Amino acid sequence: MNLHAIRAIYLFEMARTWRTLLQSIVSPVISTSLYFVVFGAAIGSRITEIDGISYGAFIVPGLIMLSLLTQSIANASFGIYFPKFTGTIYELLSAPISFVEIVVSYVGAAATKSIILGLIILATAALFVPLRIAHPVWMLVFLVLTSVTFSLFGFIIGIWADGFEKLQIVPLLVITPLTFLGGSFYSINMLPPFWQTVTLFNPVVYLVSDFRWSFYDQADVPIGVSVAMTLVFLTACIAIVAWMFRTGYKLKS
Amino acid sequence: MQPIISISNVSKTYATGFEALKSISLDIKRGEIFALLGPNGAGKTTLISIICGIVTASTGQVLADGHDIVRDYRAARSKIGLVPQELTTDAFETVFDTVSFSRGLFGKPRNPAHIEKVLRDLSLWDKRNNKIMTLSGGMKRRVLIAKALSHEPQILFLDEPTAGVDVELRRDMWNMVRDLRETGVTIILTTHYIEEAEEMADRIGVINGGELILVENKAELMRKLGKKEMLLHLDQPLQAVPASLAEFDLHLARDGHELIYVYDTQGERTGITTLLRGLADEGIRFRDIETRQSSLEDIFISLVKDRT
């Protein structure tokens, strides 16, 4: 195991976060605060409690999940795409480092950033609404699991993308709509039966549901199913990354 | 002595069907400076990229210091440093950080003293805290070399190391390469500047159209393939070479003011004495004589031209 290489890449990626603090941390926190103002205060004041939870508090897990997904993908995809774009990828490919080590270091750094961001948003939310966390350990487990899974997904997008447009397509056209329609701002039980069934095909529903369960002990779908679905997606991402490195897809000719 | 790099029947055909390398076999001796010459698109960078692990060979095997570059890639790659042709650097990192990063990437523990030595040797120490984006092209080239040397490689690949750099920096780099060789590092360089190969290389390989045309000791190559010219500055211009001198390889230049005789230095007889006697018999007088050895460039051009 080339631990020095893992450390070097991890610290390099984390250094990028501190260097771009404004866009990495501050801007997602401001965006989330705006959601609280708009949905929590302005609209939320006209919505009654959902499942016994005030609307402002109800949307906290969904909002954290929204940032977690978009930032995990953005961090990881940019982390591996940028060396491809600048050409410095040659150094990574010629170094004595395995694909597992490359993935661990890039995805580890991207997930770390997302976890930090998730915790900052959680602290910010506590300023706006009264929070309680019923299962803090599970909350952290879901935070880590989701960050790692979507950082892996972002890593795949970063390898696949051959332009900045492609880098943006999946987060903008797929992830954001799925998150908005995944029960971040409402309980899927509020939907008509037909749309409830349709929603179950949205993987983000399971992520939001299990994360909300860790806060309020209430879930839209059974918690075991949610965890299983997340693990299935994680396994699929690992398999795709392994295939990409084995075949050199868009990395080696 | 076991070669430090052994390339056996390596070929590369890209997905487009383009055959970049055609069964290349080559041994690089430990501690030598080997220059790989070839025109654009000859396959030089592809060959280097295969050895370094950036491109996958279609067939064949490469051993670096006895380690297979595919099966035993960790051991093989840790021996190798690569300076790429393009100025591919991070923009926002400092010089010190980016060189330290490269050392870590190649599995070596932090060693600020070694990084300082590398940076000082390359006249980069004063720039250690500068962001790379603020450096000139020549300085960026030095940073790439520093990155390649950060993990103390035994084999250094320099892909067009002096392309686009000024004369002074080129001289500095030549000196640096010689110094590295003194420390036991094997150096393989590709270059467009044939004078660079002539100046520095111990052995020369010429590659063209994906084929290795020849590999030869530089001195031997120049001795075997080199021709010499004798240039006679004539008193009076000649309209044509006299028929009595037709047996000599003579031609006129500068409107008949110069007579050039091409001869083989390895031949049993150069024919110079007979030619001078023949000229005297024809009453052709000359003011000056000079001789010129053909350069590696001449040899290279004739080799490549013969193949096309």
Coordinates of C-alpha atoms in Angstrom, one line a residue:
Chain A
M1 CA 0.0 0.0 0.0
N2 CA 1.4 3.4 -1.1
L3 CA 0.3 5.4 2.0
H4 CA 2.6 8.3 1.1
A5 CA 0.7 8.7 -2.2
I6 CA -2.7 8.5 -0.5
R7 CA -1.6 11.1 2.0
A8 CA -0.1 13.4 -0.7
I9 CA -3.3 13.3 -2.9
Y10 CA -5.6 13.7 0.1
L11 CA -3.7 16.7 1.4
F12 CA -3.5 18.2 -2.1
E13 CA -7.2 18.0 -2.5
M14 CA -7.9 19.3 1.0
A15 CA -5.6 22.2 0.3
R16 CA -7.7 23.1 -2.6
T17 CA -10.7 23.3 -0.3
W18 CA -9.0 25.7 2.0
R19 CA -7.7 27.7 -0.9
T20 CA -11.2 28.0 -2.4
L21 CA -13.0 28.4 1.0
L22 CA -15.6 30.8 -0.4
Q23 CA -16.9 28.5 -3.0
S24 CA -16.3 25.2 -1.2
I25 CA -17.9 26.0 2.2
V26 CA -19.3 29.5 2.4
S27 CA -21.5 29.5 -0.7
P28 CA -23.3 26.2 0.1
V29 CA -23.9 27.4 3.6
I30 CA -25.4 30.7 2.3
S31 CA -27.6 28.8 -0.2
T32 CA -28.9 26.5 2.5
S33 CA -29.6 29.5 4.8
L34 CA -31.6 31.0 2.0
Y35 CA -33.7 27.7 1.7
F36 CA -34.4 28.1 5.4
V37 CA -35.5 31.7 5.0
V38 CA -37.7 30.9 1.9
F39 CA -39.1 27.4 2.8
G40 CA -38.8 27.5 6.5
A41 CA -39.9 31.0 7.4
A42 CA -41.8 32.4 4.5
I43 CA -43.6 29.3 3.2
G44 CA -43.2 27.1 6.2
S45 CA -45.2 29.5 8.4
R46 CA -48.3 28.6 6.3
I47 CA -47.7 24.9 6.5
T48 CA -48.9 22.9 9.5
E49 CA -46.7 20.3 11.1
I50 CA -45.7 17.2 9.2
D51 CA -45.9 14.0 11.2
G52 CA -45.8 16.1 14.4
I53 CA -42.6 18.0 13.3
S54 CA -42.5 21.7 12.5
Y55 CA -42.0 22.2 8.8
G56 CA -38.8 24.2 9.3
A57 CA -37.3 21.3 11.3
F58 CA -38.8 18.7 8.9
I59 CA -36.8 20.0 5.9
V60 CA -33.4 20.0 7.7
P61 CA -32.4 16.5 6.8
G62 CA -33.5 17.0 3.2
L63 CA -31.6 20.2 2.9
I64 CA -28.4 18.7 4.3
M65 CA -28.8 15.8 1.9
L66 CA -29.3 18.2 -1.0
S67 CA -26.0 19.9 -0.3
L68 CA -24.3 16.6 0.5
L69 CA -25.2 15.0 -2.8
T70 CA -24.4 18.1 -5.0
Q71 CA -21.2 18.9 -3.2
S72 CA -19.9 15.3 -3.1
I73 CA -20.4 15.0 -6.8
A74 CA -18.9 18.4 -7.5
N75 CA -15.8 17.9 -5.3
A76 CA -15.0 14.4 -6.6
S77 CA -15.7 15.1 -10.2
F78 CA -13.7 18.3 -10.3
G79 CA -10.9 16.6 -8.3
I80 CA -10.2 14.0 -11.0
Y81 CA -11.4 16.0 -14.0
F82 CA -9.0 18.9 -13.4
P83 CA -5.8 16.9 -13.8
K84 CA -7.2 15.4 -17.0
F85 CA -8.0 18.9 -18.2
T86 CA -4.6 20.4 -17.4
G87 CA -2.6 17.3 -18.4
T88 CA -1.1 16.7 -14.9
I89 CA -2.9 13.3 -14.9
Y90 CA 0.3 11.9 -16.5
E91 CA 1.9 12.0 -13.1
L92 CA -0.8 10.0 -11.5
L93 CA -0.8 7.4 -14.2
S94 CA 3.0 7.0 -14.1
A95 CA 3.2 6.9 -10.3
P96 CA 3.5 3.6 -8.4
I97 CA 0.0 3.8 -7.1
S98 CA -2.9 1.4 -7.5
F99 CA -6.4 2.4 -8.6
V100 CA -7.8 1.5 -5.2
E101 CA -5.3 4.0 -3.7
I102 CA -6.2 6.7 -6.2
V103 CA -9.9 6.2 -5.5
V104 CA -9.4 6.1 -1.7
S105 CA -7.5 9.4 -1.8
Y106 CA -9.7 11.4 -4.2
V107 CA -13.0 10.1 -2.9
G108 CA -11.8 10.3 0.7
A109 CA -11.0 14.0 0.3
A110 CA -14.2 14.7 -1.5
A111 CA -16.3 12.9 1.1
T112 CA -14.4 14.7 3.9
K113 CA -15.3 18.0 2.5
S114 CA -18.9 17.0 2.2
I115 CA -19.1 15.7 5.7
I116 CA -17.6 19.0 7.0
L117 CA -20.1 20.9 5.0
G118 CA -23.0 18.7 6.2
L119 CA -22.0 19.3 9.8
I120 CA -21.7 23.1 9.2
I121 CA -25.2 23.2 7.6
L122 CA -26.5 21.2 10.5
A123 CA -25.0 23.8 12.9
T124 CA -26.5 26.6 10.7
A125 CA -29.9 24.9 10.8
A126 CA -29.8 24.8 14.6
L127 CA -29.7 28.6 14.5
F128 CA -33.1 28.7 12.6
V129 CA -35.1 25.8 14.0
P130 CA -35.2 23.6 17.1
L131 CA -33.4 20.4 16.2
R132 CA -33.4 17.0 17.8
I133 CA -31.3 14.0 16.6
A134 CA -32.9 10.7 17.7
H135 CA -30.1 8.5 16.4
P136 CA -26.9 10.6 16.3
V137 CA -24.6 7.6 15.5
W138 CA -26.8 6.5 12.6
M139 CA -27.0 10.2 11.5
L140 CA -23.2 10.2 11.2
V141 CA -23.2 6.7 9.5
F142 CA -25.7 8.0 6.9
L143 CA -23.7 11.2 6.5
V144 CA -20.5 9.3 5.8
L145 CA -22.2 6.6 3.7
T146 CA -24.0 9.1 1.5
S147 CA -20.9 11.3 1.1
V148 CA -18.7 8.4 0.1
T149 CA -21.3 6.9 -2.3
F150 CA -21.9 10.2 -4.1
S151 CA -18.2 11.1 -4.1
L152 CA -17.6 7.8 -5.9
F153 CA -20.4 8.8 -8.3
G154 CA -18.8 12.2 -8.8
F155 CA -15.5 10.5 -9.5
I156 CA -17.1 8.4 -12.2
I157 CA -18.5 11.6 -13.8
G158 CA -15.1 13.3 -13.6
I159 CA -13.5 10.4 -15.5
W160 CA -16.4 10.2 -18.0
A161 CA -16.5 14.0 -18.7
D162 CA -14.4 15.4 -21.5
G163 CA -15.6 19.0 -21.0
F164 CA -16.8 21.3 -18.3
E165 CA -20.3 21.1 -19.7
K166 CA -20.5 17.3 -19.1
L167 CA -19.2 17.9 -15.6
Q168 CA -22.3 20.0 -14.9
I169 CA -24.9 18.0 -16.8
V170 CA -25.4 15.2 -14.3
P171 CA -25.6 17.3 -11.2
L172 CA -27.9 19.9 -12.8
L173 CA -30.1 17.7 -14.9
V174 CA -30.3 14.6 -12.8
I175 CA -29.2 15.0 -9.2
T176 CA -30.9 18.4 -8.4
P177 CA -34.3 17.3 -9.8
L178 CA -34.1 13.9 -8.1
T179 CA -33.3 15.6 -4.8
F180 CA -36.2 18.2 -5.1
L181 CA -38.6 15.3 -6.0
G182 CA -37.1 13.0 -3.5
G183 CA -39.0 14.2 -0.4
S184 CA -36.5 16.8 0.7
F185 CA -39.3 19.4 1.3
Y186 CA -42.3 17.1 1.8
S187 CA -43.2 13.7 3.0
I188 CA -44.0 11.3 0.1
N189 CA -47.0 10.2 2.1
M190 CA -48.5 13.6 1.1
L191 CA -48.5 12.5 -2.5
P192 CA -51.4 10.7 -4.3
P193 CA -50.9 6.9 -4.3
F194 CA -49.8 6.7 -7.9
W195 CA -47.0 9.3 -7.5
Q196 CA -45.9 7.7 -4.2
T197 CA -45.2 4.5 -6.3
V198 CA -43.4 6.5 -9.0
T199 CA -41.3 8.3 -6.3
L200 CA -40.0 4.9 -5.0
F201 CA -38.0 4.7 -8.2
N202 CA -36.0 7.8 -7.1
P203 CA -33.0 6.6 -5.2
V204 CA -32.8 10.0 -3.4
V205 CA -36.0 9.1 -1.6
Y206 CA -34.2 6.4 0.3
L207 CA -31.3 8.6 1.3
V208 CA -33.6 11.4 2.6
S209 CA -35.9 9.0 4.3
D210 CA -33.1 7.2 6.3
F211 CA -31.4 10.4 7.1
R212 CA -34.7 11.9 8.4
W213 CA -35.3 8.8 10.4
S214 CA -32.0 9.4 12.2
F215 CA -33.3 12.8 13.2
Y216 CA -37.0 12.3 14.0
D217 CA -37.4 8.5 14.2
Q218 CA -39.8 8.7 11.2
A219 CA -39.3 7.4 7.7
D220 CA -41.2 7.4 4.5
V221 CA -39.9 3.9 3.6
P222 CA -38.6 1.1 5.9
I223 CA -35.1 1.9 7.2
G224 CA -33.7 -1.5 6.1
V225 CA -34.8 -0.9 2.5
S226 CA -33.2 2.5 2.5
V227 CA -29.9 1.2 3.8
A228 CA -30.0 -1.7 1.3
M229 CA -30.7 0.7 -1.6
T230 CA -27.8 3.0 -0.6
L231 CA -25.4 0.0 -0.4
V232 CA -26.6 -1.2 -3.8
F233 CA -25.8 2.2 -5.3
L234 CA -22.4 2.2 -3.5
T235 CA -21.6 -1.2 -4.8
A236 CA -22.6 -0.2 -8.3
C237 CA -20.3 2.8 -8.2
I238 CA -17.4 0.7 -6.9
A239 CA -17.9 -1.8 -9.8
I240 CA -18.0 1.0 -12.4
V241 CA -14.8 2.7 -11.0
A242 CA -13.0 -0.7 -11.0
W243 CA -14.0 -1.3 -14.6
M244 CA -12.9 2.2 -15.6
F245 CA -9.4 1.6 -14.1
R246 CA -9.1 -2.0 -15.4
T247 CA -9.9 -0.9 -19.0
G248 CA -8.3 2.6 -18.7
Y249 CA -11.6 4.1 -19.8
K250 CA -10.9 7.8 -20.8
L251 CA -7.6 7.6 -18.8
K252 CA -5.2 5.5 -20.8
S253 CA -5.1 4.9 -24.5
Chain B
M1 CA 25.6 -6.0 -17.2
Q2 CA 21.8 -6.3 -17.2
P3 CA 20.2 -3.4 -19.1
I4 CA 18.3 -0.9 -16.9
I5 CA 15.5 -0.9 -19.5
S6 CA 14.7 -3.8 -21.7
I7 CA 12.0 -3.4 -24.4
S8 CA 11.0 -6.5 -26.3
N9 CA 8.7 -6.5 -29.3
V10 CA 6.6 -3.6 -28.1
S11 CA 4.0 -2.4 -30.5
K12 CA 1.1 0.0 -30.2
T13 CA -2.0 0.2 -32.3
Y14 CA -4.5 2.9 -31.2
A15 CA -8.3 2.3 -31.3
T16 CA -8.4 4.4 -34.5
G17 CA -6.3 1.7 -36.2
F18 CA -3.2 3.9 -36.3
E19 CA -0.1 1.8 -35.8
A20 CA 2.2 4.1 -33.7
L21 CA 4.9 1.5 -32.9
K22 CA 5.9 -1.6 -34.8
S23 CA 7.6 -4.3 -32.7
I24 CA 10.3 -2.2 -31.0
S25 CA 13.1 -4.0 -29.2
L26 CA 15.7 -2.0 -27.4
D27 CA 18.0 -2.2 -24.4
I28 CA 19.1 0.9 -22.5
K29 CA 22.4 0.5 -20.7
R30 CA 22.7 1.4 -17.1
G31 CA 24.1 4.9 -16.6
E32 CA 24.1 6.0 -20.2
I33 CA 22.6 9.0 -21.9
F34 CA 20.4 7.7 -24.7
A35 CA 18.9 10.0 -27.3
L36 CA 15.9 9.0 -29.3
L37 CA 15.6 10.9 -32.5
G38 CA 12.8 11.0 -34.9
P39 CA 10.5 13.4 -36.8
N40 CA 7.1 14.4 -35.5
G41 CA 4.7 11.5 -35.1
A42 CA 7.6 8.9 -35.3
G43 CA 6.5 7.2 -32.0
K44 CA 9.0 8.7 -29.6
T45 CA 6.4 9.9 -27.0
T46 CA 4.3 6.8 -27.4
L47 CA 7.3 4.6 -26.6
I48 CA 8.2 6.7 -23.5
S49 CA 4.5 6.8 -22.4
I50 CA 4.3 3.0 -22.6
I51 CA 7.5 2.6 -20.4
C52 CA 6.1 5.0 -17.9
G53 CA 2.7 3.4 -17.7
I54 CA 0.7 6.2 -19.3
V55 CA -0.2 4.3 -22.5
T56 CA -0.9 0.5 -22.7
A57 CA 1.2 -1.5 -25.2
S58 CA -0.7 -3.6 -27.6
T59 CA 2.0 -6.3 -27.5
G60 CA 5.4 -6.9 -26.0
Q61 CA 7.1 -6.5 -22.7
V62 CA 9.1 -3.8 -20.9
L63 CA 11.4 -4.4 -17.9
A64 CA 12.6 -1.5 -15.9
D65 CA 15.6 -2.5 -13.7
G66 CA 14.4 -6.1 -14.0
H67 CA 10.8 -5.3 -13.1
D68 CA 7.9 -5.9 -15.5
I69 CA 6.1 -2.6 -15.9
V70 CA 2.7 -4.2 -15.9
R71 CA 3.0 -7.1 -13.4
D72 CA 5.4 -5.4 -11.1
Y73 CA 4.4 -1.8 -11.8
R74 CA 5.1 -0.4 -8.3
A75 CA 8.8 -1.4 -8.3
A76 CA 9.2 -0.5 -12.0
R77 CA 7.6 3.0 -11.8
S78 CA 9.3 4.0 -8.5
K79 CA 12.6 3.8 -10.4
I80 CA 11.4 6.2 -13.2
G81 CA 11.1 9.9 -13.4
L82 CA 9.3 11.5 -16.4
V83 CA 9.6 15.1 -17.7
P84 CA 6.8 15.4 -20.2
Q85 CA 6.9 17.4 -23.4
E86 CA 4.0 19.7 -22.6
L87 CA 4.2 22.2 -19.8
T88 CA 1.6 20.4 -17.7
T89 CA 1.7 21.9 -14.2
D90 CA -0.7 22.9 -11.5
A91 CA -1.4 26.6 -11.7
F92 CA -2.2 27.5 -8.1
E93 CA 0.3 25.4 -6.1
T94 CA 3.6 26.7 -5.0
V95 CA 6.8 25.3 -6.4
F96 CA 7.8 23.7 -3.1
D97 CA 4.4 22.1 -2.6
T98 CA 4.1 20.7 -6.0
V99 CA 7.5 19.1 -5.9
S100 CA 6.8 17.7 -2.5
F101 CA 3.5 16.3 -3.8
S102 CA 5.4 14.4 -6.5
R103 CA 7.7 12.8 -4.0
G104 CA 4.8 11.6 -1.9
L105 CA 3.0 10.3 -5.0
F106 CA 6.0 8.1 -5.8
G107 CA 5.8 6.6 -2.3
K108 CA 8.7 8.4 -0.7
P109 CA 8.4 10.0 2.8
R110 CA 8.7 13.7 3.2
N111 CA 12.2 15.0 2.9
P112 CA 12.4 18.8 2.8
A113 CA 16.3 18.6 2.6
H114 CA 16.2 16.7 -0.6
I115 CA 13.5 18.9 -2.1
E116 CA 15.7 21.9 -1.2
K117 CA 18.7 20.3 -2.9
V118 CA 16.7 19.6 -6.1
L119 CA 15.3 23.1 -6.2
R120 CA 18.7 24.7 -5.6
D121 CA 20.3 22.6 -8.3
L122 CA 17.6 23.8 -10.7
S123 CA 17.9 27.5 -9.6
L124 CA 14.3 27.3 -8.3
W125 CA 15.0 27.8 -4.6
D126 CA 14.3 31.5 -4.7
K127 CA 10.9 30.7 -6.4
R128 CA 9.9 28.0 -3.9
N129 CA 7.0 30.0 -2.5
N130 CA 5.8 31.3 -5.9
K131 CA 2.7 30.0 -7.4
I132 CA 3.5 28.1 -10.6
M133 CA 1.2 30.2 -12.7
T134 CA 3.5 33.2 -12.0
L135 CA 6.5 31.5 -13.5
S136 CA 8.0 31.8 -17.0
G137 CA 7.9 28.9 -19.5
G138 CA 11.5 28.1 -18.8
M139 CA 10.9 28.1 -15.0
K140 CA 7.9 25.8 -15.5
R141 CA 10.1 23.4 -17.4
R142 CA 12.5 23.4 -14.4
V143 CA 9.6 22.7 -12.1
L144 CA 8.7 19.7 -14.2
I145 CA 12.3 18.4 -14.0
A146 CA 12.3 19.0 -10.2
K147 CA 9.1 17.0 -9.9
A148 CA 10.6 14.2 -11.8
L149 CA 13.7 14.2 -9.6
S150 CA 11.8 14.6 -6.4
H151 CA 11.7 10.8 -5.7
E152 CA 15.4 10.2 -6.6
P153 CA 14.7 8.1 -9.7
Q154 CA 17.4 5.8 -11.3
I155 CA 16.0 6.4 -14.8
L156 CA 15.0 9.8 -16.1
F157 CA 12.9 10.3 -19.2
L158 CA 13.2 13.8 -20.8
D159 CA 10.7 14.2 -23.6
E160 CA 11.8 17.2 -25.6
P161 CA 13.3 18.8 -22.6
T162 CA 14.6 22.0 -24.2
A163 CA 11.7 22.6 -26.6
G164 CA 10.9 26.3 -26.5
V165 CA 13.6 27.3 -24.0
D166 CA 16.3 29.9 -24.5
V167 CA 19.9 29.1 -25.3
E168 CA 21.1 29.8 -21.8
L169 CA 18.6 27.6 -20.2
R170 CA 19.3 24.8 -22.7
R171 CA 23.0 24.9 -21.8
D172 CA 22.0 24.8 -18.1
M173 CA 19.9 21.8 -18.7
W174 CA 22.6 20.0 -20.6
N175 CA 24.9 20.6 -17.7
M176 CA 22.3 19.3 -15.3
V177 CA 21.8 16.2 -17.3
R178 CA 25.6 15.5 -17.3
D179 CA 25.7 16.1 -13.6
L180 CA 22.8 13.6 -13.1
R181 CA 24.6 11.0 -15.2
E182 CA 27.6 11.4 -12.9
T183 CA 25.4 10.4 -10.0
G184 CA 24.5 7.2 -11.8
V185 CA 21.1 8.2 -13.3
T186 CA 20.3 6.7 -16.7
I187 CA 18.9 9.3 -19.0
I188 CA 16.7 8.8 -22.0
L189 CA 15.9 11.9 -24.0
T190 CA 13.9 12.7 -27.1
T191 CA 14.8 15.8 -28.9
H192 CA 14.2 17.8 -32.1
Y193 CA 17.5 19.5 -31.6
I194 CA 19.9 17.1 -33.1
E195 CA 22.8 19.2 -31.8
E196 CA 21.5 18.3 -28.4
A197 CA 21.9 14.6 -29.1
E198 CA 25.3 15.3 -30.7
E199 CA 26.4 17.2 -27.6
M200 CA 25.2 14.9 -24.9
A201 CA 24.2 11.4 -26.0
D202 CA 26.4 8.3 -25.6
R203 CA 24.1 6.3 -27.9
I204 CA 21.5 7.3 -30.4
G205 CA 18.4 5.6 -31.6
V206 CA 16.6 6.8 -34.7
I207 CA 12.8 6.1 -34.9
N208 CA 10.7 6.8 -37.9
G209 CA 7.1 5.7 -38.7
G210 CA 7.0 3.6 -35.5
E211 CA 10.1 1.6 -36.4
L212 CA 13.5 1.8 -34.8
I213 CA 15.7 2.3 -37.8
L214 CA 19.0 2.1 -36.0
V215 CA 20.6 2.1 -32.6
E216 CA 24.3 3.0 -32.5
N217 CA 27.0 4.4 -30.4
K218 CA 27.1 8.1 -31.3
A219 CA 30.8 8.2 -32.2
E220 CA 30.5 5.0 -34.2
L221 CA 27.4 6.3 -36.0
M222 CA 29.2 9.5 -37.0
R223 CA 32.3 7.5 -38.1
K224 CA 30.3 5.0 -40.1
L225 CA 27.8 7.2 -41.7
G226 CA 29.7 10.5 -41.6
K227 CA 31.0 12.0 -44.9
K228 CA 33.5 14.7 -45.2
E229 CA 33.5 17.6 -47.7
M230 CA 36.5 19.5 -49.1
L231 CA 35.6 23.0 -50.3
L232 CA 37.9 24.7 -52.7
H233 CA 37.5 28.5 -53.2
L234 CA 38.4 29.0 -56.8
D235 CA 40.4 31.9 -58.3
Q236 CA 38.3 32.0 -61.4
P237 CA 34.7 30.6 -61.6
L238 CA 34.1 27.4 -63.6
Q239 CA 31.2 26.8 -65.9
A240 CA 31.4 23.0 -65.5
V241 CA 33.5 20.3 -64.0
P242 CA 36.2 19.3 -66.5
A243 CA 35.7 15.9 -68.1
S244 CA 39.1 14.7 -66.9
L245 CA 37.8 15.0 -63.3
A246 CA 34.6 13.1 -63.9
E247 CA 35.7 10.2 -61.7
F248 CA 35.5 12.4 -58.6
D249 CA 32.3 13.2 -56.7
L250 CA 32.5 16.9 -57.5
H251 CA 30.0 19.7 -57.8
L252 CA 30.0 23.4 -58.2
A253 CA 28.5 26.0 -55.9
R254 CA 28.1 29.7 -55.7
D255 CA 28.0 30.3 -59.5
G256 CA 31.1 28.2 -60.0
H257 CA 33.2 30.0 -57.4
E258 CA 33.3 27.0 -55.2
L259 CA 34.2 23.4 -55.9
I260 CA 33.0 20.8 -53.4
Y261 CA 34.5 17.3 -53.2
V262 CA 32.6 14.7 -51.1
Y263 CA 34.7 11.8 -49.8
D264 CA 34.6 8.9 -47.4
T265 CA 37.0 9.2 -44.5
Q266 CA 36.8 5.4 -44.0
G267 CA 37.8 4.7 -47.6
E268 CA 41.2 3.1 -48.4
R269 CA 42.1 6.2 -50.4
T270 CA 40.4 9.6 -50.1
G271 CA 41.5 10.6 -53.6
I272 CA 42.5 14.1 -52.4
T273 CA 46.1 14.0 -53.7
T274 CA 45.0 12.8 -57.1
L275 CA 42.2 15.4 -57.3
L276 CA 44.6 18.2 -56.4
R277 CA 47.1 17.0 -59.1
G278 CA 44.2 16.8 -61.6
L279 CA 43.2 20.4 -60.8
A280 CA 46.8 21.6 -61.3
D281 CA 46.9 19.8 -64.7
E282 CA 43.7 21.5 -65.7
G283 CA 45.2 24.9 -64.6
I284 CA 42.5 25.4 -62.0
R285 CA 43.9 27.5 -59.2
F286 CA 42.3 28.1 -55.8
R287 CA 42.7 30.6 -53.0
D288 CA 41.6 28.5 -50.0
I289 CA 40.7 25.0 -48.9
E290 CA 38.4 24.0 -46.0
T291 CA 37.0 20.7 -44.9
R292 CA 33.7 19.9 -43.1
Q293 CA 32.6 16.8 -41.3
S294 CA 28.9 16.0 -41.8
S295 CA 26.8 16.5 -38.7
L296 CA 24.5 14.1 -36.9
E297 CA 21.7 16.2 -38.5
D298 CA 22.9 15.3 -42.0
I299 CA 23.1 11.7 -41.0
F300 CA 19.6 11.8 -39.5
I301 CA 18.1 13.5 -42.5
S302 CA 19.6 11.0 -44.9
L303 CA 18.5 8.1 -42.8
V304 CA 14.9 9.3 -42.5
K305 CA 14.8 10.3 -46.2
D306 CA 16.0 6.9 -47.2
R307 CA 13.0 5.3 -45.5
T308 CA 10.4 7.6 -47.0

